[in-house]
Coordinates of C-alpha atoms in Angstrom, one line a residue:
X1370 CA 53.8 232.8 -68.6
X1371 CA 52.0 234.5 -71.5
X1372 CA 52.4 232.9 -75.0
X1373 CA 53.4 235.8 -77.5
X1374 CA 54.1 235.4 -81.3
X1375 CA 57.8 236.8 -80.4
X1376 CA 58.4 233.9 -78.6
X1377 CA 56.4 230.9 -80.8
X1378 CA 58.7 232.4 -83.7
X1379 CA 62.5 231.9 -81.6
X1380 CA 61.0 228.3 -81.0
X1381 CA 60.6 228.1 -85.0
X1382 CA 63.8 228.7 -84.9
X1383 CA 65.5 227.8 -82.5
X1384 CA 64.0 224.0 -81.7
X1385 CA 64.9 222.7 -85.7
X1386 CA 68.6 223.6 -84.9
X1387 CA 69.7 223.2 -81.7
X1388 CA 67.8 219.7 -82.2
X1389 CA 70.3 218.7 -85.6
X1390 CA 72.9 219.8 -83.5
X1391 CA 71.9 218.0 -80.4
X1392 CA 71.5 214.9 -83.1
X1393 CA 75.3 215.8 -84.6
X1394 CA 76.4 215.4 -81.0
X1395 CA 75.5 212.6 -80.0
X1396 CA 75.3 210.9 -83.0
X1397 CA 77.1 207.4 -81.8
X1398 CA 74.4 206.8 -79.1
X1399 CA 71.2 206.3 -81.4
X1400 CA 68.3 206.2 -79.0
X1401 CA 69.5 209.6 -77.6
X1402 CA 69.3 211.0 -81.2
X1403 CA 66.2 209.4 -82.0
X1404 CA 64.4 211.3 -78.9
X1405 CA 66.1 214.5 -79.7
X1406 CA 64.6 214.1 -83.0
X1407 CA 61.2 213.2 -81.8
X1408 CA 61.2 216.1 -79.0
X1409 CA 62.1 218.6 -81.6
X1410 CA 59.5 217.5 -83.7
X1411 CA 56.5 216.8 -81.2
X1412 CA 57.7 220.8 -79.8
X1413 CA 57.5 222.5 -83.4
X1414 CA 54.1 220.9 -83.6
X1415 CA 52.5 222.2 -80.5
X1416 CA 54.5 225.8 -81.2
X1417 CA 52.8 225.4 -84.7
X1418 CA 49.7 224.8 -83.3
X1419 CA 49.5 227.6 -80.6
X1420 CA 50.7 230.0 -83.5
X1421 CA 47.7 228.9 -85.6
X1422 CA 45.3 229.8 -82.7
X1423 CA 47.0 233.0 -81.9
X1424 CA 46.9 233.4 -85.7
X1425 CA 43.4 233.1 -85.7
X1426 CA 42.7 236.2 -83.4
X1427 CA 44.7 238.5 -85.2
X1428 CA 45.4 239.7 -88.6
X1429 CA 49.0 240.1 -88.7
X1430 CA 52.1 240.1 -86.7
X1431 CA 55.6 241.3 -88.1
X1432 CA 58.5 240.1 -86.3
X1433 CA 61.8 242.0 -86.4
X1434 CA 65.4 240.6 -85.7
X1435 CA 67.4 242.0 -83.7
X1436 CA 65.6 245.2 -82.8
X1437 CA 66.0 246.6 -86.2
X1438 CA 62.8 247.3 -88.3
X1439 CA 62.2 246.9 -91.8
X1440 CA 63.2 247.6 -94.3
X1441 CA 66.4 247.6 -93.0
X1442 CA 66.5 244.5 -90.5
X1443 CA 65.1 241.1 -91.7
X1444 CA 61.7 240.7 -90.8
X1445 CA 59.3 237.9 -90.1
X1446 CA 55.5 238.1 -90.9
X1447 CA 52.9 235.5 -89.5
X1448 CA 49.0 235.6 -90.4
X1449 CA 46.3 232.6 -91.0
X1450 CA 47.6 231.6 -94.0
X1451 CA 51.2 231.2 -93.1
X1452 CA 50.7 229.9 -90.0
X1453 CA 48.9 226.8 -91.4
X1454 CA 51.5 226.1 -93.3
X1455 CA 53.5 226.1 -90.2
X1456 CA 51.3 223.3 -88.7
X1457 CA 51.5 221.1 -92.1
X1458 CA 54.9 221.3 -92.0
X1459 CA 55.4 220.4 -88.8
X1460 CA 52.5 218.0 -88.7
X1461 CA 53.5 215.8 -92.0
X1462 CA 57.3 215.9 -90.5
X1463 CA 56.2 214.6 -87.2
X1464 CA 54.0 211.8 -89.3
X1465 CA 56.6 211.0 -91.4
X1466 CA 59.1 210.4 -88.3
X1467 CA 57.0 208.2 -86.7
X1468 CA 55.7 206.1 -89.5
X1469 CA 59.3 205.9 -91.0
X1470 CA 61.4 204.9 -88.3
X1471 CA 60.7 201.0 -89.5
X1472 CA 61.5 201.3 -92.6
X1473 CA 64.7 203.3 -92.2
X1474 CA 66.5 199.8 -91.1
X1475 CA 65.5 198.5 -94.6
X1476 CA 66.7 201.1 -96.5
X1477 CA 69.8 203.1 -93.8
X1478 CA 73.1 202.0 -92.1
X1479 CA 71.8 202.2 -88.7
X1480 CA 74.7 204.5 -88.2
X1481 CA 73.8 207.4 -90.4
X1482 CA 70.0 207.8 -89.0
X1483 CA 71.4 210.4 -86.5
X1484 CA 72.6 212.2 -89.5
X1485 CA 70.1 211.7 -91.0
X1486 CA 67.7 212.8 -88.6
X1487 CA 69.7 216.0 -88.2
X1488 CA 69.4 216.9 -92.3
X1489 CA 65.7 216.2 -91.6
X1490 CA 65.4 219.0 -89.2
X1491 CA 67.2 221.2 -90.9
X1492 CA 64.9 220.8 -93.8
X1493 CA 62.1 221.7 -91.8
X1494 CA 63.7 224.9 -90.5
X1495 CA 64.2 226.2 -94.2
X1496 CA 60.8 225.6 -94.8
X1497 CA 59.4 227.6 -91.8
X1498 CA 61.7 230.2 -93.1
X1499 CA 60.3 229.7 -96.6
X1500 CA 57.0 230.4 -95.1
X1501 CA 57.2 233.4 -92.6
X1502 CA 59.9 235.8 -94.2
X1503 CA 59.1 238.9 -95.4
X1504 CA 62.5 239.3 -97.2
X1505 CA 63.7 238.6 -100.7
X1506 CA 67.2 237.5 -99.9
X1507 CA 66.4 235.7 -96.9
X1508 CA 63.5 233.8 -99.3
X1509 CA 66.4 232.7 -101.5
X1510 CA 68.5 232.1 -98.4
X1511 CA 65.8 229.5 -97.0
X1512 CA 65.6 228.0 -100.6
X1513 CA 68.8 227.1 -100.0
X1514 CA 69.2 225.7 -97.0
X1515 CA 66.1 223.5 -97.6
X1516 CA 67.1 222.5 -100.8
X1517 CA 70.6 221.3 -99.8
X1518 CA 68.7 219.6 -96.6
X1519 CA 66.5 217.3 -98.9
X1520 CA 69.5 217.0 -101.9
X1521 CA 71.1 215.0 -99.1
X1522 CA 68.0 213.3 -97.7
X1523 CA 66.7 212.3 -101.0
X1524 CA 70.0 210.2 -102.2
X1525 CA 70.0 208.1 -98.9
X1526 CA 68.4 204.6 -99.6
X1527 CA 70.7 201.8 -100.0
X1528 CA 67.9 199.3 -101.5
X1529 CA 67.5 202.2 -104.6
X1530 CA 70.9 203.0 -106.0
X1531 CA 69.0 205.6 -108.4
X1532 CA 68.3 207.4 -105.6
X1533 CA 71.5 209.1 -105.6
X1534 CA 71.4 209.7 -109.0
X1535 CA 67.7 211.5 -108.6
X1536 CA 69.3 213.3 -106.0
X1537 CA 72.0 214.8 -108.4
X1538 CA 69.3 216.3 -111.2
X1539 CA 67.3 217.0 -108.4
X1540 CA 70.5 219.4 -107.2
X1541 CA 71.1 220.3 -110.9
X1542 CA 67.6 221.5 -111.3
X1543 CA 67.3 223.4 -107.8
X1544 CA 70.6 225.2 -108.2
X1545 CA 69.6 226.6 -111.8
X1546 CA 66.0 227.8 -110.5
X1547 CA 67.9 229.0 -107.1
X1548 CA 70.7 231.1 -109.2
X1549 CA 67.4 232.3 -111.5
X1550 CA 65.9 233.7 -108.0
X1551 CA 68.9 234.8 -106.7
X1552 CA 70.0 237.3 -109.9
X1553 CA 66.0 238.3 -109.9
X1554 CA 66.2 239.3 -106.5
X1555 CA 69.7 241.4 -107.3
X1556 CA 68.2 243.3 -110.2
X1557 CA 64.6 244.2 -108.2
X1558 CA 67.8 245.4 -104.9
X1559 CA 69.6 247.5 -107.6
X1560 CA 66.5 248.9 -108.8
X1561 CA 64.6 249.8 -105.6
X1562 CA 67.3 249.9 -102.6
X1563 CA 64.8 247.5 -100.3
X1564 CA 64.8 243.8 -100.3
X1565 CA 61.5 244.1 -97.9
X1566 CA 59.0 242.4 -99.4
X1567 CA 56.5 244.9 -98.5
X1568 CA 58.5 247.7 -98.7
X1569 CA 59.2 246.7 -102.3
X1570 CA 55.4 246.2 -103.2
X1571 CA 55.0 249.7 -101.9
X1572 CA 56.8 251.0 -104.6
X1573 CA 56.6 249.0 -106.8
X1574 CA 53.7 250.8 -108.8
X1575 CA 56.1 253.5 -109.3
X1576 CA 58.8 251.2 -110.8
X1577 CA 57.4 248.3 -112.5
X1578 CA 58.0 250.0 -116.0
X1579 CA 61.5 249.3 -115.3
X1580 CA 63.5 246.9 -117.6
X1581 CA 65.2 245.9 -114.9
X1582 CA 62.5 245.3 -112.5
X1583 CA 60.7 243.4 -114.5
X1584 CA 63.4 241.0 -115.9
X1585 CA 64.0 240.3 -111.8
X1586 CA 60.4 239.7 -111.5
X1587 CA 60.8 237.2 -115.0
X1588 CA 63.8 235.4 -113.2
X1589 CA 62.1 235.2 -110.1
X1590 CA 58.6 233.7 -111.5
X1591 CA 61.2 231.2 -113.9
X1592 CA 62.5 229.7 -110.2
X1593 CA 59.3 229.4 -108.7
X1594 CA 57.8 227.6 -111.5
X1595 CA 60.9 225.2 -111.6
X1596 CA 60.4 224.4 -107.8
X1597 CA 57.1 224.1 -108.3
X1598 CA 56.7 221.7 -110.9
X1599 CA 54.6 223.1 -113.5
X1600 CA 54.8 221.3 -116.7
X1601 CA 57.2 221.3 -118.4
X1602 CA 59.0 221.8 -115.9
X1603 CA 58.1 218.7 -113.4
X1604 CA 60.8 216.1 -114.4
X1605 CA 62.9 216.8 -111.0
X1606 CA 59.8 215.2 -109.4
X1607 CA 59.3 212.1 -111.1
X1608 CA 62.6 211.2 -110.4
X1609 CA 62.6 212.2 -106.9
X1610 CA 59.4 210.4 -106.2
X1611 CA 60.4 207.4 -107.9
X1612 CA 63.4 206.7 -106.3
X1613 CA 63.5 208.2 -102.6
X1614 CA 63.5 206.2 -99.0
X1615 CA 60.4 205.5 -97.6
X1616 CA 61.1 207.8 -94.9
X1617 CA 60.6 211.4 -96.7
X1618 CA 58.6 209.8 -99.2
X1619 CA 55.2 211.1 -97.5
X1620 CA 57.1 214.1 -96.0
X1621 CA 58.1 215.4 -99.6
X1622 CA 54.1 214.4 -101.3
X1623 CA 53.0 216.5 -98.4
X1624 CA 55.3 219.4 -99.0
X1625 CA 58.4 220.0 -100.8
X1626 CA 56.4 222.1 -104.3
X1627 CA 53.5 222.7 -102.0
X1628 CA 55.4 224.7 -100.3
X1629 CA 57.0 226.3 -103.1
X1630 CA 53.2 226.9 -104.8
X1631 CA 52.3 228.9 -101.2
X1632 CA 55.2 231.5 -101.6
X1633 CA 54.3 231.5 -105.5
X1634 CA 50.6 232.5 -104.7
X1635 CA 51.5 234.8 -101.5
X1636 CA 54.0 236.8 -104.1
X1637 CA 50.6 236.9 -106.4
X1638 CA 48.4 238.2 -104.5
X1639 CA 50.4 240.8 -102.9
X1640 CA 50.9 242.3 -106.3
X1641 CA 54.8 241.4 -107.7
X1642 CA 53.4 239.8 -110.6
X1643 CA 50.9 242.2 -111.5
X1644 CA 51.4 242.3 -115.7
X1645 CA 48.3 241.4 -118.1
X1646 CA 51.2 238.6 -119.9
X1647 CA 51.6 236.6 -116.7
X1648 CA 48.1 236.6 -115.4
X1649 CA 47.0 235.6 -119.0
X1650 CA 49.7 232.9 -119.2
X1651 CA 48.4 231.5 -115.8
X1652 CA 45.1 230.0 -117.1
X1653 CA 46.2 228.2 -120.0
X1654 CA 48.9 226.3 -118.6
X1655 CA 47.3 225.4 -115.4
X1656 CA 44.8 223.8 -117.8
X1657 CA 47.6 222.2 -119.8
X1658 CA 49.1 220.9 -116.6
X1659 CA 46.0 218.9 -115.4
X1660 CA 44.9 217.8 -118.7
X1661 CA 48.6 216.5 -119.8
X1662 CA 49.5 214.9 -116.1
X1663 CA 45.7 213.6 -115.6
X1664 CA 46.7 211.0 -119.1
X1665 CA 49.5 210.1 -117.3
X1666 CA 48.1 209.2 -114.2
X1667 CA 46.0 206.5 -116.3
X1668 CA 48.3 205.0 -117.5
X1669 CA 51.2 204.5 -115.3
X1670 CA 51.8 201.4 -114.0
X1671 CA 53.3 202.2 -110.5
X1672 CA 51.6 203.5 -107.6
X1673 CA 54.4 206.2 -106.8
X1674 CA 54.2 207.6 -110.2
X1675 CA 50.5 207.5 -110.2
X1676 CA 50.2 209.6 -106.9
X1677 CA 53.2 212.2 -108.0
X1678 CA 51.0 212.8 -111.6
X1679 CA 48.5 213.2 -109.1
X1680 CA 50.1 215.8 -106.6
X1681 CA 51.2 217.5 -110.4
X1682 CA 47.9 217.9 -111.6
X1683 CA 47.0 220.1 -108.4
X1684 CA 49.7 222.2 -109.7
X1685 CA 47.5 223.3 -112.8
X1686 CA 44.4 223.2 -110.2
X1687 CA 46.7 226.1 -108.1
X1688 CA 47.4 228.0 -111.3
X1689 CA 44.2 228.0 -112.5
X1690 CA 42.4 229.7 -109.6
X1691 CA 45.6 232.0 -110.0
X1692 CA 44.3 232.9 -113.6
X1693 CA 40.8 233.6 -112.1
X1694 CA 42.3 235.8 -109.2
X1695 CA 39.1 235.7 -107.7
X1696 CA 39.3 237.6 -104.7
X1697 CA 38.8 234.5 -102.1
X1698 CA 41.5 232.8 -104.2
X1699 CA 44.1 233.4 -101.9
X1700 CA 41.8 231.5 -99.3
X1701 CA 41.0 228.6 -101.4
X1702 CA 44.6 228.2 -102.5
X1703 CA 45.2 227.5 -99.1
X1704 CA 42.4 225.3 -98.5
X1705 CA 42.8 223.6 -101.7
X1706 CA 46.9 222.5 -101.1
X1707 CA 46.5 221.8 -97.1
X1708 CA 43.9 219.2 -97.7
X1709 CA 45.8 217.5 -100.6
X1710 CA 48.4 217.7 -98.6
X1711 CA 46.7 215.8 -95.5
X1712 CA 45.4 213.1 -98.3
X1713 CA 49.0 213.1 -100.2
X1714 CA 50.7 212.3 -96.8
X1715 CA 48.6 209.4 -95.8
X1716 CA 48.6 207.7 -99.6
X1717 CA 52.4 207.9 -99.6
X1718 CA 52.8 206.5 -96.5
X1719 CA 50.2 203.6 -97.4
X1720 CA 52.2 203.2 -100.9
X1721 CA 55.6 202.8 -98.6
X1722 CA 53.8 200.3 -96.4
X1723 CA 52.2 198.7 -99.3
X1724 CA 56.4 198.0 -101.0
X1725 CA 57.4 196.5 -97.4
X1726 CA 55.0 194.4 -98.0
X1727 CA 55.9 193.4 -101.4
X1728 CA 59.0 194.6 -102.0
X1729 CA 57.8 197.0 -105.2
X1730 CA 55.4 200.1 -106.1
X1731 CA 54.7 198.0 -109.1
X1732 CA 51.0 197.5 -109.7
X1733 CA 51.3 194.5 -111.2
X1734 CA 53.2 193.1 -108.2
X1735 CA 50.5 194.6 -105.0
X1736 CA 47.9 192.3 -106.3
X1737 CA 45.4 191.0 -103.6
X1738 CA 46.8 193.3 -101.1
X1739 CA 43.3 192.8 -98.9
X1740 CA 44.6 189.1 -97.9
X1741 CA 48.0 190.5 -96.2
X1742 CA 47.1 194.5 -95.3
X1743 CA 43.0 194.6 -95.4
X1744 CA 43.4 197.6 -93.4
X1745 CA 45.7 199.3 -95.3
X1746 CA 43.4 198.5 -98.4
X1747 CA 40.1 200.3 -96.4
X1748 CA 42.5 203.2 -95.7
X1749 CA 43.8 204.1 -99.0
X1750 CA 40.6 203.7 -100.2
X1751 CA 39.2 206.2 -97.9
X1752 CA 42.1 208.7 -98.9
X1753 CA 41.3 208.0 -103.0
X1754 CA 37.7 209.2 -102.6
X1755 CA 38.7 212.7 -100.5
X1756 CA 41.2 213.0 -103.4
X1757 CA 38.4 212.7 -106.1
X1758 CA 37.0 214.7 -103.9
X1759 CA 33.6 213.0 -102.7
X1760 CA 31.5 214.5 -100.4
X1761 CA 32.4 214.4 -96.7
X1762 CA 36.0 214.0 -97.4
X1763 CA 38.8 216.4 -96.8
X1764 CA 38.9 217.5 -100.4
X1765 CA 35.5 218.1 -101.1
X1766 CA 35.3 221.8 -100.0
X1767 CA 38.2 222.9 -102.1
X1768 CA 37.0 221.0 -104.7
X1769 CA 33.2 222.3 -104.6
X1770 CA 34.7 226.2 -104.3
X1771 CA 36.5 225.9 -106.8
X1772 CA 33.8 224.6 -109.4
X1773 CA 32.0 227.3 -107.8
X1774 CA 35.1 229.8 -108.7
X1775 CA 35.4 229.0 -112.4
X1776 CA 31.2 228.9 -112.4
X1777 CA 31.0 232.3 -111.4
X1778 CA 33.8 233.3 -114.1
X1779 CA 32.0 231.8 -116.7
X1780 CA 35.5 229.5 -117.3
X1781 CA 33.4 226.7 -118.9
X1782 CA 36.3 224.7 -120.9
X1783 CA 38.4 225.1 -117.9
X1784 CA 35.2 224.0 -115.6
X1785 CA 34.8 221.2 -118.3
X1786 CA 38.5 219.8 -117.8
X1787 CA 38.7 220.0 -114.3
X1788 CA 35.4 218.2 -114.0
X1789 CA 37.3 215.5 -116.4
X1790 CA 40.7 215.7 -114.5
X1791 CA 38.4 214.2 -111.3
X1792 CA 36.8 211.7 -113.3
X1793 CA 40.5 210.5 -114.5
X1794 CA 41.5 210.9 -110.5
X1795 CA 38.5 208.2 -110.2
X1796 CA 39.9 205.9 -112.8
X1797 CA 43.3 205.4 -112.0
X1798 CA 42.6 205.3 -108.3
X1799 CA 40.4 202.6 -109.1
X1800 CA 42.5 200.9 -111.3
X1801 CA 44.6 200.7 -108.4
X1802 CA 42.9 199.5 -106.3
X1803 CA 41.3 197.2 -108.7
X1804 CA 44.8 195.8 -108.4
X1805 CA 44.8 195.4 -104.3
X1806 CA 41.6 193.6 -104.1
X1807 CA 40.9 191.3 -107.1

């Protein structure tokens, strides 16, 4: 049977539903739930992986529902950049499931993981939707569904009862930059007919003089920069990160505002937020982003916090190559949030091993970690120097390119933070694990 992107993209689908509602189901018998789960999950991966491949051969495949073609049907788009994403997505989920399962028992009523499982999924479909759709209101429909997903997901640890409380602002927050994108999205539909996404860039040339258009395009950019944490608009994060289960700990440092920084950038560089005032403001607070978050890092005194000021500052490392908008930027966007992605993933998953241990993400209470998880110690180690971004790690590439980027742009006080932002990423990674071995 020959694999086609028609039907790689009903198994995005498909699998991340009919797998919560398999988990719904048969909810009382946990075992059964527990290999739905997995099966979903270890399904999307390979589907994820076979699309990147296929991916790789072409340059881009537009997937209509239903027989009807844009721009009047809904319409999927898949291409190397997107399809990566697919694969993170479906790789940190499948991670995540596997590492959390025994800490879930610590922190979950037995009872509820089927649930729990099943919200899991589902947040996983709205991020594959996030990803591939080519459609404005189907982008805010996606936001939606995976917000809502990790809402719930987020407030479920019994051993943090602030979790539920994080989980609240967190829904706060989300809804306001969800209704910003959602009234954006109404005024660019009443000003051009089409809510293709292509269709729209089209003619948008034409129309971008327009009042209206461009206060869409300014409620639009106001939700995107909510969801993806750029200061001053990160505090949703802290709290998340601070108070969350084990479980979606990793899966959210690997993801959740990554994903929303991907759309951000994909919306750039097809051209919707092509005025002089945005791509000037870009710059300057990506610089004010890793500067600010880089302090804090230092001098935080739990390893959660550290590593979420850490996944912030490669927010202003995103916007900045989006004030450069060098033309491989798009490229080394990618690059540059897949492998802090891969290094996020493992760190939070050593930090939620690291509190089982110990019972805290307090630095003061993980000292001499090396006589009770020397292993873990070695590995976290390894994952803080591809973070810095040393040579022969993960991160080095993206880092190197993008010194490279703001060489060749002559950016030299931005090149001159940046090259301090990874010398603080070297001190309070060391100051950590200072803490683990001495």
């Amino acid at each position: 049977m020959e694999i086609t992107f028609d039907k790689l993209i009903s198994l995005h689908i498909v699998l991340p539903i009919l797998g919560a509602l398999l988990s719904v189901v048969f909810r009382k018998n946990i075992r059964v739930t527990q290999s739905i789960a997995l099966g979903s999950l270890l399904l999307l991966f390979a589907s994820s992986l076979l699309t990147l491949l296929l991916a790789l051969k072409a340059n881009e495949y537009r997937y209509s529902f239903g027989g009807w073609s844009a721009p009047l049907g809904i319409e999927f788009t898949i291409n190397f950049y997107n399809a990566t994403f697919l694969l993170l997505i479906s790789g940190a989920a499948l991670c995540s499931f596997l590492f959390g399962q025994g800490l879930l028992k610590h922190e979950m009523e037995r009872t509820r993981v089927p649930i729990f499982n099943a919200l899991f999924l589902i947040c996983i479909f709205g991020m594959y939707g996030l990803v591939m759709t080519n459609d404005f209101f189907n982008l805010y429909v996606f936001i939606e569904i995976n917000s809502l997903a990790t809402y719930a997901l987020v407030s479920w640890n019994s051993s943090n009862k602030n979790a539920l409380t994080a989980a609240f602002y967190y829904l706060v927050v989300g809804s306001v930059a969800a209704i910003f994108i959602l009234i954006g999205i109404g005024y660019l539909y009443g000003s051009t007919g089409t809510l293709n996404m292509s269709d729209f860039i089209n003619k948008f040339d034409s129309l971008k003089h327009l009042k209206t258009v461009q206060l869409g395009i300014c409620l639009i950019t106001l939700g995107l920069l909510i969801k993806s944490a750029l200061f001053p608009l990160h505090s949703w994060v802290l709290k998340v990160y601070k108070t969350t289960n084990s479980f979606i700990l990793p899966f959210l440092g690997a993801t959740s505002n990554k994903i929303y920084l991907f759309v951000f950038a994909k919306l750039f560089f097809l051209g919707l937020f092509n005025f002089a005032i945005m791509k000037d403001f870009f710059l300057p607070a990506g610089v004010i982003t890793v500067t600010i978050f880089s302090f804090c890092a230092i001098y935080s005194k739990n390893l959660r916090m550290i590593l979420a000021f850490s996944g912030l500052v490669q927010v202003g490392y995103i916007f900045i190559l989006l004030g450069l908008e060098y033309k491989l930027s798009f490229l080394l966007i990618t690059i540059q949030l897949v492998s802090y992605s891969v290094t996020a993933l493992a760190l939070f998953m050593l930090t939620a091993s690291f509190e089982e241990i110990r019972g805290s993400s307090i630095l003061d209470h993980l000292g001499r970690l090396t006589k009770e998880a020397p292993l873990y110690v070695i590995l976290f180690v390894i994952n803080s120097l591809s973070l810095i971004g040393v040579p022969i790690t993960i991160r080095f590439l993206p880092k190197f390119a993008m010194f490279l980027d703001l060489i060749h742009n002559k950016s030299w006080i931005t090149f001159a933070v940046t090259v301090c932002a990874s010398l603080f990423t070297f001190i309070y990674l060391f100051k950590a694990i200072n803490v683990f071995i001495f």
